[in-house]
């Protein structure tokens, strides 16, 4: 099993450009999450999904959109990138049932917005 | 929503010493408290977790304690080794049961 994978690993954008980050998991997890990690700020939840076709806002959703058309994929979109969105983005997934809450993280995407 | 405070932000110890990292949470309905380790340039990985019906859990050199009344939990690492050097994050799962709130992390450095 590949676990949680993310595409791309690195990306440089200019202000105003758009892009989509792809997260895929092969563990049949119901719940998927997008976090951003900035120095000294820990991991902050952007958006999450509790099942195929569902999405919800997290702590810092502004400037991002998400879609979960297939259970195994969770896409994060930036419509008009800003320098403040320079960060490392992590996707995670979990079963979501109370007894199995462990979140498995992807390798991360390092995004720089110039 | 849930708020998780983590201290200290940096911790430096000598190899063989113990390290303790403390976290407090605000939501009394929180019932699951994991700890993640993140090595430089890598993804966070779960190292130990504890549920609200347990006061302490141990796994070899690492242990976690939970005080529900005071709403705080701690990570204890004994006999530290250089490979323990990493950023450690605590987290709490709120009453919604699917959103983790993370602390801001502790950079642990173990000096040989």
PDB file of C-alpha atoms in Angstrom:
ATOM      1  CA  UNK A   1       0.000   0.000   0.000  1.00  0.00           C
ATOM      2  CA  UNK A   2       1.210   3.478  -0.846  1.00  0.00           C
ATOM      3  CA  UNK A   3      -0.678   5.056   2.083  1.00  0.00           C
ATOM      4  CA  UNK A   4      -1.262   8.769   1.533  1.00  0.00           C
ATOM      5  CA  UNK A   5       0.381  10.399  -1.471  1.00  0.00           C
ATOM      6  CA  UNK A   6       0.477  14.024  -2.574  1.00  0.00           C
ATOM      7  CA  UNK A   7       1.115  15.645  -5.944  1.00  0.00           C
ATOM      8  CA  UNK A   8       3.168  17.738  -6.606  1.00  0.00           C
ATOM      9  CA  UNK A   9       6.002  17.724  -4.054  1.00  0.00           C
ATOM     10  CA  UNK A  10       7.142  21.274  -4.852  1.00  0.00           C
ATOM     11  CA  UNK A  11       5.610  24.179  -6.718  1.00  0.00           C
ATOM     12  CA  UNK A  12       6.419  27.835  -7.312  1.00  0.00           C
ATOM     13  CA  UNK A  13       3.585  30.146  -8.344  1.00  0.00           C
ATOM     14  CA  UNK A  14       3.303  33.799  -9.164  1.00  0.00           C
ATOM     15  CA  UNK A  15       0.742  35.923  -7.363  1.00  0.00           C
ATOM     16  CA  UNK A  16      -2.667  35.484  -8.956  1.00  0.00           C
ATOM     17  CA  UNK A  17      -1.978  32.086 -10.518  1.00  0.00           C
ATOM     18  CA  UNK A  18      -4.106  29.078  -9.705  1.00  0.00           C
ATOM     19  CA  UNK A  19      -3.257  25.484  -8.950  1.00  0.00           C
ATOM     20  CA  UNK A  20      -4.656  22.251  -7.572  1.00  0.00           C
ATOM     21  CA  UNK A  21      -2.988  19.952  -5.076  1.00  0.00           C
ATOM     22  CA  UNK A  22      -3.964  16.301  -5.236  1.00  0.00           C
ATOM     23  CA  UNK A  23      -4.139  13.936  -2.282  1.00  0.00           C
ATOM     24  CA  UNK A  24      -4.780  10.231  -2.727  1.00  0.00           C
ATOM     25  CA  UNK A  25      -5.139   7.417  -0.186  1.00  0.00           C
ATOM     26  CA  UNK A  26      -5.491   3.698  -0.691  1.00  0.00           C
ATOM     27  CA  UNK A  27      -6.577   2.761   2.848  1.00  0.00           C
ATOM     28  CA  UNK A  28     -10.327   3.141   2.244  1.00  0.00           C
ATOM     29  CA  UNK A  29     -10.462   5.940   4.803  1.00  0.00           C
ATOM     30  CA  UNK A  30     -13.659   7.941   5.136  1.00  0.00           C
ATOM     31  CA  UNK A  31     -12.136  11.143   6.496  1.00  0.00           C
ATOM     32  CA  UNK A  32      -9.591  13.321   4.728  1.00  0.00           C
ATOM     33  CA  UNK A  33      -7.977  16.608   5.735  1.00  0.00           C
ATOM     34  CA  UNK A  34      -5.855  19.421   4.367  1.00  0.00           C
ATOM     35  CA  UNK A  35      -3.461  21.246   6.715  1.00  0.00           C
ATOM     36  CA  UNK A  36      -0.944  23.971   6.245  1.00  0.00           C
ATOM     37  CA  UNK A  37       2.227  24.159   8.290  1.00  0.00           C
ATOM     38  CA  UNK A  38       4.019  27.427   8.904  1.00  0.00           C
ATOM     39  CA  UNK A  39       7.027  28.005  11.187  1.00  0.00           C
ATOM     40  CA  UNK A  40       5.931  28.350  14.810  1.00  0.00           C
ATOM     41  CA  UNK A  41       2.270  27.830  13.934  1.00  0.00           C
ATOM     42  CA  UNK A  42       1.937  24.081  14.065  1.00  0.00           C
ATOM     43  CA  UNK A  43      -0.566  22.351  11.794  1.00  0.00           C
ATOM     44  CA  UNK A  44      -3.690  24.319  10.948  1.00  0.00           C
ATOM     45  CA  UNK A  45      -6.732  22.705   9.386  1.00  0.00           C
ATOM     46  CA  UNK A  46      -7.843  24.263   6.091  1.00  0.00           C
ATOM     47  CA  UNK A  47     -10.709  22.019   4.979  1.00  0.00           C
ATOM     48  CA  UNK A  48     -11.814  18.482   5.674  1.00  0.00           C
ATOM     49  CA  UNK A  49     -14.180  15.836   4.389  1.00  0.00           C
ATOM     50  CA  UNK A  50     -16.096  13.190   6.292  1.00  0.00           C
ATOM     51  CA  UNK A  51     -16.985  11.174   3.211  1.00  0.00           C
ATOM     52  CA  UNK A  52     -17.255  11.150  -0.561  1.00  0.00           C
ATOM     53  CA  UNK A  53     -19.107  14.200  -1.815  1.00  0.00           C
ATOM     54  CA  UNK A  54     -18.794  16.121   1.469  1.00  0.00           C
ATOM     55  CA  UNK A  55     -16.515  18.996   2.466  1.00  0.00           C
ATOM     56  CA  UNK A  56     -16.360  21.401   5.395  1.00  0.00           C
ATOM     57  CA  UNK A  57     -14.331  24.405   6.482  1.00  0.00           C
ATOM     58  CA  UNK A  58     -11.555  24.141   9.005  1.00  0.00           C
ATOM     59  CA  UNK A  59      -9.669  26.797  10.914  1.00  0.00           C
ATOM     60  CA  UNK A  60      -8.128  28.716   7.971  1.00  0.00           C
ATOM     61  CA  UNK A  61     -10.319  28.133   4.857  1.00  0.00           C
ATOM     62  CA  UNK A  62     -10.116  31.554   3.175  1.00  0.00           C
ATOM     63  CA  UNK A  63      -8.521  31.505  -0.279  1.00  0.00           C
ATOM     64  CA  UNK A  64      -8.893  27.728  -0.693  1.00  0.00           C
ATOM     65  CA  UNK A  65     -11.493  25.397  -2.143  1.00  0.00           C
ATOM     66  CA  UNK A  66     -11.731  21.612  -1.984  1.00  0.00           C
ATOM     67  CA  UNK A  67     -13.529  18.744  -3.650  1.00  0.00           C
ATOM     68  CA  UNK A  68     -14.021  15.067  -2.780  1.00  0.00           C
ATOM     69  CA  UNK A  69     -15.587  13.520  -5.876  1.00  0.00           C
ATOM     70  CA  UNK A  70     -14.035  10.116  -5.193  1.00  0.00           C
ATOM     71  CA  UNK A  71     -13.516   8.532  -1.783  1.00  0.00           C
ATOM     72  CA  UNK A  72      -9.798   8.053  -2.351  1.00  0.00           C
ATOM     73  CA  UNK A  73      -9.034  11.594  -3.575  1.00  0.00           C
ATOM     74  CA  UNK A  74      -9.179  15.003  -1.925  1.00  0.00           C
ATOM     75  CA  UNK A  75      -8.252  18.058  -3.993  1.00  0.00           C
ATOM     76  CA  UNK A  76      -7.166  21.437  -2.660  1.00  0.00           C
ATOM     77  CA  UNK A  77      -7.464  24.412  -4.993  1.00  0.00           C
ATOM     78  CA  UNK A  78      -6.012  27.878  -4.898  1.00  0.00           C
ATOM     79  CA  UNK A  79      -7.907  30.111  -7.317  1.00  0.00           C
ATOM     80  CA  UNK A  80      -5.704  33.207  -7.028  1.00  0.00           C
ATOM     81  CA  UNK A  81      -2.518  32.525  -5.116  1.00  0.00           C
ATOM     82  CA  UNK A  82      -1.140  35.085  -2.669  1.00  0.00           C
ATOM     83  CA  UNK A  83       2.291  35.263  -0.968  1.00  0.00           C
ATOM     84  CA  UNK A  84       0.547  34.548   2.361  1.00  0.00           C
ATOM     85  CA  UNK A  85      -0.231  31.073   1.011  1.00  0.00           C
ATOM     86  CA  UNK A  86       3.439  30.176   0.891  1.00  0.00           C
ATOM     87  CA  UNK A  87       3.558  27.156   3.147  1.00  0.00           C
ATOM     88  CA  UNK A  88       3.962  23.415   3.401  1.00  0.00           C
ATOM     89  CA  UNK A  89       0.675  21.632   2.780  1.00  0.00           C
ATOM     90  CA  UNK A  90      -0.087  18.255   4.301  1.00  0.00           C
ATOM     91  CA  UNK A  91      -2.950  15.963   3.482  1.00  0.00           C
ATOM     92  CA  UNK A  92      -4.087  13.359   5.999  1.00  0.00           C
ATOM     93  CA  UNK A  93      -6.711  10.644   6.217  1.00  0.00           C
ATOM     94  CA  UNK A  94      -8.323   8.522   8.912  1.00  0.00           C
ATOM     95  CA  UNK A  95     -11.042   5.934   9.368  1.00  0.00           C
ATOM     96  CA  UNK A  96     -12.942   8.493  11.410  1.00  0.00           C
ATOM     97  CA  UNK A  97     -14.575   5.995  13.720  1.00  0.00           C
ATOM     98  CA  UNK A  98     -13.946   6.785  17.375  1.00  0.00           C
ATOM     99  CA  UNK A  99     -11.789   3.733  17.956  1.00  0.00           C
ATOM    100  CA  UNK A 100      -9.603   4.434  14.941  1.00  0.00           C
ATOM    101  CA  UNK A 101      -8.790   8.109  14.990  1.00  0.00           C
ATOM    102  CA  UNK A 102      -5.155   7.976  13.896  1.00  0.00           C
ATOM    103  CA  UNK A 103      -4.498  10.370  11.063  1.00  0.00           C
ATOM    104  CA  UNK A 104      -2.011   9.250   8.430  1.00  0.00           C
ATOM    105  CA  UNK A 105      -0.159  12.064   6.726  1.00  0.00           C
ATOM    106  CA  UNK A 106       1.110  12.452   3.202  1.00  0.00           C
ATOM    107  CA  UNK A 107       4.695  13.591   2.469  1.00  0.00           C
ATOM    108  CA  UNK A 108       3.720  17.240   2.008  1.00  0.00           C
ATOM    109  CA  UNK A 109       3.792  19.823  -0.785  1.00  0.00           C
ATOM    110  CA  UNK A 110       6.073  22.818  -0.472  1.00  0.00           C
ATOM    111  CA  UNK A 111       4.417  25.801  -2.169  1.00  0.00           C
ATOM    112  CA  UNK A 112       6.072  29.148  -2.755  1.00  0.00           C
ATOM    113  CA  UNK A 113       4.065  32.111  -4.045  1.00  0.00           C
ATOM    114  CA  UNK A 114       6.144  34.959  -5.406  1.00  0.00           C
TER     115      UNK A 114
ATOM    116  CA  UNK B   1     -13.755  25.477  19.311  1.00  0.00           C
ATOM    117  CA  UNK B   2     -10.927  23.516  20.848  1.00  0.00           C
ATOM    118  CA  UNK B   3      -7.731  25.321  21.834  1.00  0.00           C
ATOM    119  CA  UNK B   4      -4.502  23.428  22.543  1.00  0.00           C
ATOM    120  CA  UNK B   5      -1.527  25.071  24.219  1.00  0.00           C
ATOM    121  CA  UNK B   6       1.877  23.337  24.135  1.00  0.00           C
ATOM    122  CA  UNK B   7       5.010  24.059  26.194  1.00  0.00           C
ATOM    123  CA  UNK B   8       7.886  24.480  25.887  1.00  0.00           C
ATOM    124  CA  UNK B   9       8.391  25.563  22.282  1.00  0.00           C
ATOM    125  CA  UNK B  10      12.023  24.393  22.397  1.00  0.00           C
ATOM    126  CA  UNK B  11      13.726  21.865  24.640  1.00  0.00           C
ATOM    127  CA  UNK B  12      17.372  20.865  24.722  1.00  0.00           C
ATOM    128  CA  UNK B  13      18.559  17.872  26.753  1.00  0.00           C
ATOM    129  CA  UNK B  14      21.662  15.734  27.080  1.00  0.00           C
ATOM    130  CA  UNK B  15      21.592  12.219  25.750  1.00  0.00           C
ATOM    131  CA  UNK B  16      20.276   9.886  28.435  1.00  0.00           C
ATOM    132  CA  UNK B  17      18.242  12.561  30.197  1.00  0.00           C
ATOM    133  CA  UNK B  18      14.440  12.664  30.279  1.00  0.00           C
ATOM    134  CA  UNK B  19      12.277  15.106  28.329  1.00  0.00           C
ATOM    135  CA  UNK B  20       8.776  16.264  29.230  1.00  0.00           C
ATOM    136  CA  UNK B  21       6.387  18.198  26.985  1.00  0.00           C
ATOM    137  CA  UNK B  22       3.099  19.508  28.329  1.00  0.00           C
ATOM    138  CA  UNK B  23      -0.192  20.418  26.668  1.00  0.00           C
ATOM    139  CA  UNK B  24      -3.472  21.855  27.877  1.00  0.00           C
ATOM    140  CA  UNK B  25      -6.806  21.762  26.080  1.00  0.00           C
ATOM    141  CA  UNK B  26     -10.023  23.721  26.451  1.00  0.00           C
ATOM    142  CA  UNK B  27     -12.861  21.434  25.310  1.00  0.00           C
ATOM    143  CA  UNK B  28     -13.952  19.167  28.146  1.00  0.00           C
ATOM    144  CA  UNK B  29     -15.641  16.900  25.551  1.00  0.00           C
ATOM    145  CA  UNK B  30     -12.291  16.036  23.932  1.00  0.00           C
ATOM    146  CA  UNK B  31     -11.651  12.320  24.208  1.00  0.00           C
ATOM    147  CA  UNK B  32      -8.567  11.419  22.193  1.00  0.00           C
ATOM    148  CA  UNK B  33      -5.061  12.841  22.575  1.00  0.00           C
ATOM    149  CA  UNK B  34      -2.348  11.792  20.106  1.00  0.00           C
ATOM    150  CA  UNK B  35       1.272  12.814  19.930  1.00  0.00           C
ATOM    151  CA  UNK B  36       3.030  13.168  16.594  1.00  0.00           C
ATOM    152  CA  UNK B  37       6.749  13.291  15.846  1.00  0.00           C
ATOM    153  CA  UNK B  38       8.018  15.176  12.815  1.00  0.00           C
ATOM    154  CA  UNK B  39      11.618  14.849  11.731  1.00  0.00           C
ATOM    155  CA  UNK B  40      13.134  17.587   9.611  1.00  0.00           C
ATOM    156  CA  UNK B  41      11.616  17.591   6.123  1.00  0.00           C
ATOM    157  CA  UNK B  42       9.369  14.614   6.877  1.00  0.00           C
ATOM    158  CA  UNK B  43       5.689  14.063   7.527  1.00  0.00           C
ATOM    159  CA  UNK B  44       4.210  13.938  11.060  1.00  0.00           C
ATOM    160  CA  UNK B  45       3.898  10.411  12.393  1.00  0.00           C
ATOM    161  CA  UNK B  46       1.931   9.136  15.357  1.00  0.00           C
ATOM    162  CA  UNK B  47       4.130   7.924  18.212  1.00  0.00           C
ATOM    163  CA  UNK B  48       1.618   7.390  21.013  1.00  0.00           C
ATOM    164  CA  UNK B  49      -1.959   8.277  21.859  1.00  0.00           C
ATOM    165  CA  UNK B  50      -4.266   8.122  24.850  1.00  0.00           C
ATOM    166  CA  UNK B  51      -8.013   8.054  25.214  1.00  0.00           C
ATOM    167  CA  UNK B  52     -10.015   9.841  27.867  1.00  0.00           C
ATOM    168  CA  UNK B  53     -10.832   6.677  29.816  1.00  0.00           C
ATOM    169  CA  UNK B  54      -7.136   6.040  30.551  1.00  0.00           C
ATOM    170  CA  UNK B  55      -4.809   8.040  32.799  1.00  0.00           C
ATOM    171  CA  UNK B  56      -1.463   6.788  31.554  1.00  0.00           C
ATOM    172  CA  UNK B  57      -0.028   4.796  28.664  1.00  0.00           C
ATOM    173  CA  UNK B  58       3.513   3.638  28.103  1.00  0.00           C
ATOM    174  CA  UNK B  59       5.382   2.292  25.086  1.00  0.00           C
ATOM    175  CA  UNK B  60       9.028   1.476  25.764  1.00  0.00           C
ATOM    176  CA  UNK B  61      10.784   4.820  26.395  1.00  0.00           C
ATOM    177  CA  UNK B  62       7.775   7.034  25.808  1.00  0.00           C
ATOM    178  CA  UNK B  63       4.739   7.566  28.010  1.00  0.00           C
ATOM    179  CA  UNK B  64       1.767   9.862  28.033  1.00  0.00           C
ATOM    180  CA  UNK B  65      -0.279  10.962  31.034  1.00  0.00           C
ATOM    181  CA  UNK B  66      -3.707  12.556  31.012  1.00  0.00           C
ATOM    182  CA  UNK B  67      -5.416  14.611  33.724  1.00  0.00           C
ATOM    183  CA  UNK B  68      -8.997  15.152  32.582  1.00  0.00           C
ATOM    184  CA  UNK B  69      -9.924  17.267  35.567  1.00  0.00           C
ATOM    185  CA  UNK B  70      -7.147  19.743  34.897  1.00  0.00           C
ATOM    186  CA  UNK B  71      -7.448  19.278  31.111  1.00  0.00           C
ATOM    187  CA  UNK B  72      -3.805  18.667  30.524  1.00  0.00           C
ATOM    188  CA  UNK B  73      -1.679  15.848  29.131  1.00  0.00           C
ATOM    189  CA  UNK B  74       2.036  15.285  28.889  1.00  0.00           C
ATOM    190  CA  UNK B  75       4.606  13.340  26.875  1.00  0.00           C
ATOM    191  CA  UNK B  76       7.519  11.787  28.720  1.00  0.00           C
ATOM    192  CA  UNK B  77      10.598  10.468  26.934  1.00  0.00           C
ATOM    193  CA  UNK B  78      13.169   8.656  29.057  1.00  0.00           C
ATOM    194  CA  UNK B  79      16.773   7.798  28.212  1.00  0.00           C
ATOM    195  CA  UNK B  80      16.729  10.215  25.276  1.00  0.00           C
ATOM    196  CA  UNK B  81      18.810   9.451  22.210  1.00  0.00           C
ATOM    197  CA  UNK B  82      19.997  11.731  19.369  1.00  0.00           C
ATOM    198  CA  UNK B  83      17.422  10.142  17.051  1.00  0.00           C
ATOM    199  CA  UNK B  84      14.685  11.498  19.341  1.00  0.00           C
ATOM    200  CA  UNK B  85      15.575  14.970  18.051  1.00  0.00           C
ATOM    201  CA  UNK B  86      12.502  16.248  16.164  1.00  0.00           C
ATOM    202  CA  UNK B  87       9.448  18.466  16.484  1.00  0.00           C
ATOM    203  CA  UNK B  88       6.725  16.941  18.645  1.00  0.00           C
ATOM    204  CA  UNK B  89       3.084  17.929  18.343  1.00  0.00           C
ATOM    205  CA  UNK B  90       0.277  17.220  20.764  1.00  0.00           C
ATOM    206  CA  UNK B  91      -3.311  17.234  19.590  1.00  0.00           C
ATOM    207  CA  UNK B  92      -6.824  16.869  20.933  1.00  0.00           C
ATOM    208  CA  UNK B  93      -9.886  15.411  19.229  1.00  0.00           C
ATOM    209  CA  UNK B  94     -12.957  17.432  20.075  1.00  0.00           C
ATOM    210  CA  UNK B  95     -16.466  16.282  20.735  1.00  0.00           C
ATOM    211  CA  UNK B  96     -17.161  16.225  16.973  1.00  0.00           C
ATOM    212  CA  UNK B  97     -14.863  13.150  16.843  1.00  0.00           C
ATOM    213  CA  UNK B  98     -13.159  13.917  13.576  1.00  0.00           C
ATOM    214  CA  UNK B  99     -11.254  17.195  13.885  1.00  0.00           C
ATOM    215  CA  UNK B 100      -7.877  17.264  15.547  1.00  0.00           C
ATOM    216  CA  UNK B 101      -6.580  20.531  16.972  1.00  0.00           C
ATOM    217  CA  UNK B 102      -2.791  20.626  17.184  1.00  0.00           C
ATOM    218  CA  UNK B 103      -0.465  22.418  19.532  1.00  0.00           C
ATOM    219  CA  UNK B 104       2.218  24.600  17.960  1.00  0.00           C
ATOM    220  CA  UNK B 105       4.953  22.054  18.482  1.00  0.00           C
ATOM    221  CA  UNK B 106       8.084  21.535  20.571  1.00  0.00           C
ATOM    222  CA  UNK B 107      11.516  21.331  18.977  1.00  0.00           C
ATOM    223  CA  UNK B 108      13.424  18.724  20.970  1.00  0.00           C
ATOM    224  CA  UNK B 109      17.179  18.590  20.567  1.00  0.00           C
ATOM    225  CA  UNK B 110      19.112  15.737  22.164  1.00  0.00           C
ATOM    226  CA  UNK B 111      22.797  16.562  22.451  1.00  0.00           C
ATOM    227  CA  UNK B 112      25.270  13.641  22.292  1.00  0.00           C
TER     228      UNK B 112
END
